[in-house]
Each structure stands twice: as structure tokens, then as C-alpha cells.
Amino acid sequence: MILAITGPTSGIGSETLKALIPDCEKALILARNPKKAKTLIETLSSDLQPKAIFIPIDLADMDSVTKAVGLIQKEVANIDVLINNAGGIFQNKEVTVDDFELTYAVNHLGHFLLTNLLMPLLQKSKSPKVINVSSEAHRAARPDFNDLQYKKKDYSSFNAYANVKLFNILFTKSLVDRYGDQGLGTYALHPGVVKSNFGMDTSGVFKLLWKLATPFMITPKQGAKTSIFLAKTKINKSLNGYYFKKSKPKKPSSQASSKKLRDRLWEVSEKSLAKWM
Ligand SMILES: NC(=O)c1ccc[n+]([C@@H]2O[C@H](COP(=O)([O-])OP(=O)(O)OC[C@H]3O[C@@H](n4cnc5c(N)ncnc54)[C@H](OP(=O)(O)O)[C@@H]3O)[C@@H](O)[C@H]2O)c1
């Protein structure tokens, strides 16, 4: 298997990478922090280390995403499994170098661009898969397509996060609309409520609730199980585009199944990223 994974330097992504790399011919470590990527590679056993290839990428910077794709094209002739795992919730509104709201850029736009640019390499695989790490938080999404970037209304970190986790599922289903009949398997998932670095960039009520929930949280190793299952298992065609929880298909919110919403998201995303696509 040739694997590409975003966010492998922490939490769920790190455990997903460690579990999958023994089965990999090569594993592309798509990470923004070279020190963390180096430390991660050094934790692997000496026989696995040569399989790990660090590709610098900042999903909040679209030039960095296109550069990463250029480097990937030099390293591999195809990709079998792409896991779009990186993500986060951010307390205060931040705007990226490309003038995108940070939550939307990291969790959705960066992965939208990466996946689209990697599609030729995925299509060279016999049975390519794209796995998008979403969340049950998608059920609280209330996306306002007239103001996706909080330019008009007040920013809410949880609302911004819930929206992008809905977008992860909508994007999954759009990929099936576009590439499913050409053999691409695409899945979204909820990893569980996991004790990782997630939520560390928050304060106030969310941070308090998150802290209170800590004793009930699962470990990153447990949280990686569904991503690992989807990467390793041959999934029945009838489940293409599905949302999974605890390695089983789970019905997402009604918004997540809306073709109108996913077509709108695709159109808006493509328009915002036209310069890089
Ligand atoms: N934890 C939970 O309870 C939970 C629940 C549902 C869904 N999820 C989802 O699970 C995924 C993994 O989260 P986690 O819990 O493992 O959190 P985590 O420990 O904070 O890991 C997040 C990963 O994303 C990377 N990342 C963040 N911003 C990035 C950027 N601009 N460019 C490139 N990489 C970036 C981080 O890199 P650095 O190491 O450099 O910071 C890190 O590797 C996320 O998509 C999250 O939304 C988590």
C-alpha cells in the first residue's frame, strides 16, 4: 500500500500511521512541523523508517499544498490510500495568508485542494481510497453559504468546527458522485471522543466541557481504529460514500446527505481555489 496521511504528528493521525506503516510500501507523512515529523519517524522501528517520507505541508496555506503535491509526484507513481486526518478547532477567528478563515482552510479547503490535485495519482491505483476524518459534531452544523468565512456575522469556534466537519461528509459524497464509478472508494468517519491535542487551542465554555469530558475519552490508539479499518478492509461497493463510527456505517445528519448542499459546497470551494487548481 502507498499511503498519504495528513496530521500524522499527533493524536489519531500518529496512531493511524503507526498501525498502517508495516503494510505500506511507502508512507507519505504530510505534516507542517519538520521537528515533529522527524521525531515521529524516529519512533518507528529501523526497518520501517525508510518507508516514511516526510512531505512538508501547511493546509492553511494553499501554495504550500501545491508545493507538497509537486514533491509527492516526485516520490511516488500512485497513491492507494489518502487519509485526510489533520484538523482542529480554533478559539479566535484567524485569517490565513490566502484570506480564508482558518477552520475552513485547514479542515476543508486544504484537503479539498490536496485531494483534487492528487486525483491523477489516486486514479493510478487499482483500488484507491480517500478517507476523511469528520466528527459527530457535524450534527450541530448550521452553514451559512452567504458567509462561510464569518466576514459578516460573529465568529463562533464551535459553529465553524461543526460546519467543516459537515463539509468533510459532503465532500466524501461528492467524490463518490464524481469518481465512484471509476473505482474510487471514499469514506468519512467519526473517531470517537479522543484525548489528543484536539481542543487545546480553545478556552471558555468549550475548554471547560472538554476538560470535564477527559476521564470519559478514549485513547488516540482507540480513536484510530475506524481509520485503520477503512484503510485496510475491502469495503462493499454499496457502502461507498458512507459515514462510519466504530468501524460500522452510521447514518449522518440529513444535511450531510443533501445533494444540493454538497454541489453548492463543491462549487464554492472550486471557485475559492481556482488560482491553485
Ligand atoms: N479528538 C477528538 O475527540 C476528535 C473527535 C472527532 C473528530 N476529530 C478529528 O480527528 C482529526 C485528528 O484530530 P486529533 O484529535 O488527533 O487532534 P490533534 O492531536 O490536535 O492532531 C491534529 C493534527 O492536525 C495537524 N494540523 C493542524 N493544523 C494543520 C495545518 N495547518 N497543516 C497541517 N497539519 C495541521 C496537527 O499538526 P501539528 O502536530 O503540527 O499540530 C496534528 O498532526 C481531526 O480532523 C479532528 O477534527 C477528533
Tab-separated table of C-alpha atoms in Angstrom, residues 8-9 13 16 19 48 53-54 74 118 125 132 148 150 167 188 197 209 224 233 258 269 273:
chain	number	residue	atom	x	y	z
A	8	PRO	CA	0.302	12.173	11.499
A	9	THR	CA	2.367	14.142	14.052
A	13	GLY	CA	-3.140	10.504	12.911
A	16	THR	CA	-3.151	5.540	12.349
A	19	ALA	CA	-0.616	0.896	12.663
A	48	LEU	CA	10.007	0.837	8.979
A	53	ILE	CA	8.757	10.064	3.558
A	54	PHE	CA	8.257	13.498	5.089
A	74	LYS	CA	8.500	13.043	-7.459
A	118	LEU	CA	-3.680	14.059	-6.024
A	125	SER	CA	-4.019	2.776	-8.040
A	132	ASN	CA	-11.956	11.835	5.565
A	148	LEU	CA	-18.895	30.805	5.201
A	150	TYR	CA	-17.527	34.826	9.167
A	167	PHE	CA	-18.241	19.614	4.834
A	188	ALA	CA	-15.977	9.659	6.217
A	197	ASN	CA	-4.091	17.689	21.367
A	209	LEU	CA	-16.640	20.997	28.908
A	224	ALA	CA	-7.511	5.468	15.166
A	233	THR	CA	-10.588	-3.510	4.687
A	258	SER	CA	-28.176	16.668	0.768
A	269	SER	CA	-14.712	25.506	-2.916
A	273	LEU	CA	-9.403	27.649	-5.014
